[in-house]
Amino acid sequence: MIAPVAPAPLAPAVEAVAANPWVSLAYLVAGVCFILALRGLSSPTTSQRGNRFGMIGMAIAVVTTLITHVPFGLPEGSRNFDDQGINWTAIAEILAAIGLGALIGITTARRIAMTAMPQLVAAFHSLVGLAAVAVACAAFLNPVAFDIADMVVPMIGQPFASIHVVSRVEMALGVAIGAITFSGSVIAFLKLNGNMGGKPILLPGRHALNLGILGAIVILVAMFTRDQAPWIFWTITILSFAIGFLLIIPIGGADMPVVVSMLNSYSGWAAAAMGFTLHNGAMIITGALVGSSGAILSYIMCRAMNRSFISVIAGGFGASDAGGPSGGAGVDRPWKRGSAEDAAFLMSQAEQVVIVPGYGMAVAQAQHVLREMGDLLKKEGVRVKYAIHPVAGRMPGHMNVLLAEANVPYDEVFELEDINAEFAQTDVAFVIGANDVTNPAAKTDKSSPIYGMPVLDVEKAKTVLFIKRSMGGVGYAGVDNELFYRDNTMMLLADAKKMVEEIVKALG
């Protein structure tokens, strides 16, 4: 026979006043700020305002949490609860952690190059996932301190903490989603950073293996609601780390922007699950907003790439066991080569020039000189527009951010669905480092890994000028670009920034 008793203080107590209406109001204001932040980040013209709303909301949430969760403890050697007071050591540790995190964040933000933003985002996602795992582990090891358990005193044996059933579900989901986010984000970081190849790594029987592990996790979560045995919790954690790794390694480089947005969604749901464990309303709101917005963005990008949303969640989309003839290195076919002077002459005589930026522009940091070239063409009476593919670069909005950094007017930047119809009436399509998103094989070659992905119809322009370092390489998807060998295409082989600088000199 066992009897529940009042929770014992197994850790420094925390004075919480979450029932205070002012606390609820503060968290509500923070939630509204997060919603306004997401709204602002939906457009380059309002992105700075959106960032400010996000910073304000997070500041309100953090300060409110610190005020309402002041750590208390007993003086050393005392067992009298009347002697308890503020635990200044715990407060110092919290402030030190905040200061260290702020220092790392500020330093990283100042030093990171724009070309490295995708892998930085992936790294941040991994930290969110790891934080969720750490919170879940702490809650499992000391549930009474989190107020999610009752102390049980059996007739025989030692007292133990019985975790509430609802809290077990929250804990299991939080550690599972967090572990998947962490290991998946680490693989995404390694792929984006070039530490791993961009081609899919296809394991034999991977679908059966993934389904088996996911099924095991679901069964173990169900078991955990009835039995809080440590081996169940730690097995869920280990299997979740493994499935995160296995879900991402089969995904090819061209699909990584969708992976980044999907991992963003995972990190949000992991944070929301931990918000329930911590009884923190702001964390639940923030996690739900990030999770849902990331899922919506992933769905939009899947439509832009003609991918299945379900296959994104399952992992390994865009990968095939057998490579088609389009894969591999560039083939030996006739092509035309031009110079900066040729490009300057053709564009200066044009009525309309559509510039298509890609990751090659980002690597060369050519956005500023590209804007300068556009300004010179406009002085010549040429209409200049910029065409952005949804997945150009390594993360959603990568090209928009770079063009905004170079002060390119927002009304000159167009998305794929708004600009594609204009290529047939365009004199010159100027492609700078955008390979896969301009490949006509996506519309004609069923054996191509990118078949079915909507691409920019640059081949319909009267003349295509394509800047590329050399003819030997292929796009991030690992396929050759049919556009290089078209009769209306002129290849400009050089570093993107240097080539544009030479064109600017020729125009001047």
Short mmCIF file of N, CA and C in Angstrom, two decimals, residues 303-395:
data_model
loop_
_atom_site.label_atom_id
_atom_site.label_comp_id
_atom_site.label_asym_id
_atom_site.label_seq_id
_atom_site.Cartn_x
_atom_site.Cartn_y
_atom_site.Cartn_z
N ARG A 303 5.41 23.41 -52.32
CA ARG A 303 4.62 23.69 -53.52
C ARG A 303 5.49 24.35 -54.58
N ALA A 304 6.40 25.24 -54.14
CA ALA A 304 7.28 25.92 -55.09
C ALA A 304 8.27 24.95 -55.73
N MET A 305 8.57 23.85 -55.04
CA MET A 305 9.53 22.87 -55.57
C MET A 305 8.85 21.60 -56.08
N ASN A 306 7.51 21.61 -56.07
CA ASN A 306 6.75 20.44 -56.52
C ASN A 306 7.10 19.20 -55.70
N ARG A 307 7.28 19.40 -54.40
CA ARG A 307 7.59 18.30 -53.49
C ARG A 307 6.37 17.97 -52.64
N SER A 308 6.32 16.77 -52.14
CA SER A 308 5.24 16.35 -51.26
C SER A 308 5.55 16.77 -49.83
N PHE A 309 4.57 17.43 -49.18
CA PHE A 309 4.77 17.87 -47.80
C PHE A 309 4.95 16.68 -46.87
N ILE A 310 4.21 15.60 -47.12
CA ILE A 310 4.33 14.40 -46.28
C ILE A 310 5.73 13.81 -46.41
N SER A 311 6.28 13.82 -47.63
CA SER A 311 7.62 13.24 -47.81
C SER A 311 8.68 14.08 -47.12
N VAL A 312 8.42 15.39 -46.93
CA VAL A 312 9.36 16.22 -46.19
C VAL A 312 9.42 15.76 -44.74
N ILE A 313 8.24 15.56 -44.16
CA ILE A 313 8.17 15.12 -42.76
C ILE A 313 8.82 13.74 -42.60
N ALA A 314 8.59 12.87 -43.58
CA ALA A 314 9.14 11.51 -43.51
C ALA A 314 10.64 11.50 -43.74
N GLY A 315 11.16 12.50 -44.47
CA GLY A 315 12.59 12.55 -44.74
C GLY A 315 12.95 11.83 -46.01
N GLY A 316 14.06 12.26 -46.61
CA GLY A 316 14.57 11.60 -47.80
C GLY A 316 13.88 12.01 -49.08
N PHE A 317 13.11 13.13 -49.05
CA PHE A 317 12.47 13.56 -50.28
C PHE A 317 13.51 14.11 -51.23
N GLY A 318 13.22 14.04 -52.52
CA GLY A 318 14.16 14.53 -53.51
C GLY A 318 15.30 13.59 -53.77
N ALA A 319 15.30 12.45 -53.14
CA ALA A 319 16.39 11.50 -53.32
C ALA A 319 15.89 10.28 -54.06
N SER A 320 16.73 9.74 -54.90
CA SER A 320 16.38 8.51 -55.62
C SER A 320 17.56 7.58 -55.58
N ASP A 321 17.28 6.30 -55.59
CA ASP A 321 18.35 5.32 -55.47
C ASP A 321 19.20 5.23 -56.72
N ALA A 322 18.64 5.57 -57.83
CA ALA A 322 19.39 5.50 -59.08
C ALA A 322 19.48 6.87 -59.69
N GLY A 323 20.66 7.29 -60.03
CA GLY A 323 20.84 8.60 -60.64
C GLY A 323 20.52 8.55 -62.11
N GLY A 324 19.91 9.64 -62.60
CA GLY A 324 19.55 9.74 -63.99
C GLY A 324 20.70 10.26 -64.80
N PRO A 325 20.53 10.39 -66.10
CA PRO A 325 21.58 10.86 -66.94
C PRO A 325 21.93 12.31 -66.74
N SER A 326 21.04 13.03 -66.07
CA SER A 326 21.33 14.44 -65.84
C SER A 326 22.31 14.64 -64.71
N GLY A 327 22.50 13.66 -63.86
CA GLY A 327 23.36 13.83 -62.72
C GLY A 327 24.82 13.81 -63.12
N GLY A 328 25.64 14.19 -62.13
CA GLY A 328 27.07 14.12 -62.32
C GLY A 328 27.65 15.39 -62.89
N ALA A 329 28.86 15.31 -63.41
CA ALA A 329 29.57 16.48 -63.89
C ALA A 329 29.02 16.92 -65.23
N GLY A 330 29.41 18.14 -65.61
CA GLY A 330 28.98 18.69 -66.88
C GLY A 330 29.48 17.84 -68.04
N VAL A 331 28.69 17.80 -69.12
CA VAL A 331 29.05 17.00 -70.27
C VAL A 331 29.77 17.87 -71.30
N ASP A 332 30.46 17.20 -72.23
CA ASP A 332 31.24 17.89 -73.25
C ASP A 332 30.34 18.22 -74.43
N ARG A 333 29.85 19.46 -74.48
CA ARG A 333 28.97 19.91 -75.54
C ARG A 333 29.37 21.33 -75.94
N PRO A 334 29.03 21.75 -77.14
CA PRO A 334 29.42 23.10 -77.57
C PRO A 334 28.67 24.17 -76.79
N TRP A 335 29.36 25.26 -76.50
CA TRP A 335 28.76 26.38 -75.78
C TRP A 335 29.47 27.67 -76.20
N LYS A 336 28.84 28.79 -75.92
CA LYS A 336 29.38 30.10 -76.31
C LYS A 336 29.99 30.79 -75.09
N ARG A 337 31.11 31.45 -75.35
CA ARG A 337 31.74 32.21 -74.27
C ARG A 337 31.76 33.69 -74.64
N GLY A 338 31.46 34.52 -73.66
CA GLY A 338 31.46 35.96 -73.89
C GLY A 338 32.37 36.67 -72.91
N SER A 339 32.45 37.98 -73.06
CA SER A 339 33.31 38.81 -72.21
C SER A 339 32.46 39.87 -71.52
N ALA A 340 33.09 40.60 -70.62
CA ALA A 340 32.39 41.68 -69.92
C ALA A 340 31.93 42.75 -70.91
N GLU A 341 32.76 43.01 -71.91
CA GLU A 341 32.41 44.02 -72.92
C GLU A 341 31.19 43.57 -73.73
N ASP A 342 31.14 42.28 -74.07
CA ASP A 342 29.97 41.76 -74.79
C ASP A 342 28.71 41.92 -73.95
N ALA A 343 28.81 41.58 -72.67
CA ALA A 343 27.65 41.67 -71.78
C ALA A 343 27.20 43.12 -71.61
N ALA A 344 28.15 44.03 -71.45
CA ALA A 344 27.81 45.45 -71.28
C ALA A 344 27.11 45.98 -72.53
N PHE A 345 27.60 45.62 -73.71
CA PHE A 345 26.98 46.10 -74.96
C PHE A 345 25.56 45.56 -75.10
N LEU A 346 25.37 44.26 -74.88
CA LEU A 346 24.05 43.66 -75.04
C LEU A 346 23.03 44.27 -74.07
N MET A 347 23.44 44.47 -72.82
CA MET A 347 22.51 45.00 -71.84
C MET A 347 22.21 46.48 -72.05
N SER A 348 23.22 47.24 -72.50
CA SER A 348 23.00 48.67 -72.74
C SER A 348 22.05 48.90 -73.91
N GLN A 349 21.96 47.95 -74.85
CA GLN A 349 21.07 48.06 -76.01
C GLN A 349 19.68 47.48 -75.73
N ALA A 350 19.49 46.88 -74.59
CA ALA A 350 18.22 46.20 -74.29
C ALA A 350 17.18 47.17 -73.78
N GLU A 351 15.91 46.77 -73.93
CA GLU A 351 14.81 47.51 -73.32
C GLU A 351 14.55 47.03 -71.90
N GLN A 352 14.69 45.73 -71.70
CA GLN A 352 14.47 45.16 -70.37
C GLN A 352 15.51 44.11 -70.06
N VAL A 353 16.09 44.20 -68.84
CA VAL A 353 17.05 43.21 -68.35
C VAL A 353 16.49 42.65 -67.04
N VAL A 354 16.42 41.34 -66.97
CA VAL A 354 16.00 40.68 -65.73
C VAL A 354 17.21 40.00 -65.11
N ILE A 355 17.55 40.40 -63.90
CA ILE A 355 18.71 39.84 -63.19
C ILE A 355 18.23 38.72 -62.28
N VAL A 356 18.89 37.56 -62.37
CA VAL A 356 18.52 36.38 -61.58
C VAL A 356 19.68 36.04 -60.64
N PRO A 357 19.61 36.45 -59.38
CA PRO A 357 20.70 36.14 -58.44
C PRO A 357 20.55 34.74 -57.84
N GLY A 358 21.69 34.15 -57.47
CA GLY A 358 21.69 32.84 -56.83
C GLY A 358 22.81 32.76 -55.82
N TYR A 359 23.08 31.54 -55.37
CA TYR A 359 24.08 31.36 -54.31
C TYR A 359 25.47 31.81 -54.75
N GLY A 360 25.75 31.72 -56.06
CA GLY A 360 27.05 32.19 -56.55
C GLY A 360 27.26 33.67 -56.27
N MET A 361 26.19 34.46 -56.35
CA MET A 361 26.29 35.88 -56.00
C MET A 361 26.59 36.04 -54.51
N ALA A 362 25.96 35.20 -53.69
CA ALA A 362 26.18 35.29 -52.25
C ALA A 362 27.62 34.96 -51.89
N VAL A 363 28.14 33.90 -52.50
CA VAL A 363 29.52 33.48 -52.20
C VAL A 363 30.51 34.57 -52.58
N ALA A 364 30.28 35.21 -53.73
CA ALA A 364 31.20 36.24 -54.21
C ALA A 364 30.96 37.60 -53.56
N GLN A 365 29.85 37.71 -52.78
CA GLN A 365 29.47 38.99 -52.18
C GLN A 365 29.35 40.08 -53.25
N ALA A 366 28.63 39.75 -54.31
CA ALA A 366 28.55 40.64 -55.47
C ALA A 366 27.29 41.49 -55.48
N GLN A 367 26.49 41.46 -54.42
CA GLN A 367 25.21 42.16 -54.45
C GLN A 367 25.34 43.67 -54.59
N HIS A 368 26.38 44.26 -53.99
CA HIS A 368 26.53 45.72 -54.04
C HIS A 368 26.93 46.18 -55.44
N VAL A 369 27.89 45.52 -56.03
CA VAL A 369 28.31 45.91 -57.39
C VAL A 369 27.22 45.55 -58.40
N LEU A 370 26.42 44.54 -58.09
CA LEU A 370 25.29 44.19 -58.96
C LEU A 370 24.26 45.30 -58.97
N ARG A 371 23.99 45.86 -57.81
CA ARG A 371 23.06 46.99 -57.75
C ARG A 371 23.62 48.19 -58.51
N GLU A 372 24.95 48.40 -58.40
CA GLU A 372 25.60 49.48 -59.14
C GLU A 372 25.42 49.29 -60.64
N MET A 373 25.56 48.04 -61.10
CA MET A 373 25.36 47.75 -62.52
C MET A 373 23.92 48.05 -62.92
N GLY A 374 22.97 47.67 -62.07
CA GLY A 374 21.57 47.96 -62.36
C GLY A 374 21.30 49.44 -62.44
N ASP A 375 21.92 50.23 -61.56
CA ASP A 375 21.74 51.68 -61.59
C ASP A 375 22.26 52.28 -62.89
N LEU A 376 23.42 51.80 -63.35
CA LEU A 376 23.99 52.30 -64.61
C LEU A 376 23.08 51.96 -65.80
N LEU A 377 22.52 50.77 -65.79
CA LEU A 377 21.61 50.38 -66.88
C LEU A 377 20.35 51.24 -66.87
N LYS A 378 19.85 51.57 -65.69
CA LYS A 378 18.66 52.41 -65.62
C LYS A 378 18.94 53.81 -66.15
N LYS A 379 20.15 54.30 -65.94
CA LYS A 379 20.53 55.60 -66.49
C LYS A 379 20.53 55.58 -68.01
N GLU A 380 20.76 54.38 -68.58
CA GLU A 380 20.74 54.22 -70.04
C GLU A 380 19.33 54.03 -70.57
N GLY A 381 18.34 54.05 -69.66
CA GLY A 381 16.95 53.88 -70.08
C GLY A 381 16.48 52.45 -70.12
N VAL A 382 17.24 51.53 -69.53
CA VAL A 382 16.89 50.11 -69.53
C VAL A 382 16.02 49.81 -68.30
N ARG A 383 14.94 49.05 -68.49
CA ARG A 383 14.14 48.58 -67.37
C ARG A 383 14.86 47.40 -66.71
N VAL A 384 15.10 47.52 -65.43
CA VAL A 384 15.84 46.48 -64.70
C VAL A 384 14.92 45.87 -63.65
N LYS A 385 14.85 44.55 -63.65
CA LYS A 385 14.08 43.82 -62.65
C LYS A 385 14.93 42.67 -62.10
N TYR A 386 14.59 42.24 -60.90
CA TYR A 386 15.29 41.13 -60.25
C TYR A 386 14.30 39.99 -60.04
N ALA A 387 14.67 38.79 -60.47
CA ALA A 387 13.80 37.62 -60.35
C ALA A 387 14.33 36.71 -59.25
N ILE A 388 13.49 36.41 -58.27
CA ILE A 388 13.89 35.60 -57.12
C ILE A 388 13.14 34.28 -57.12
N HIS A 389 13.87 33.18 -57.10
CA HIS A 389 13.25 31.87 -56.94
C HIS A 389 13.08 31.60 -55.44
N PRO A 390 11.97 30.97 -55.03
CA PRO A 390 11.73 30.74 -53.59
C PRO A 390 12.85 30.00 -52.87
N VAL A 391 13.58 29.12 -53.59
CA VAL A 391 14.62 28.35 -52.92
C VAL A 391 16.02 28.70 -53.44
N ALA A 392 16.16 29.88 -54.05
CA ALA A 392 17.50 30.31 -54.46
C ALA A 392 18.34 30.54 -53.22
N GLY A 393 19.57 30.07 -53.23
CA GLY A 393 20.41 30.18 -52.05
C GLY A 393 20.30 28.94 -51.19
N ARG A 394 20.51 29.11 -49.89
CA ARG A 394 20.52 27.96 -48.99
C ARG A 394 19.44 28.01 -47.92
N MET A 395 18.62 29.06 -47.95
CA MET A 395 17.52 29.13 -47.00
C MET A 395 16.46 30.05 -47.57
#
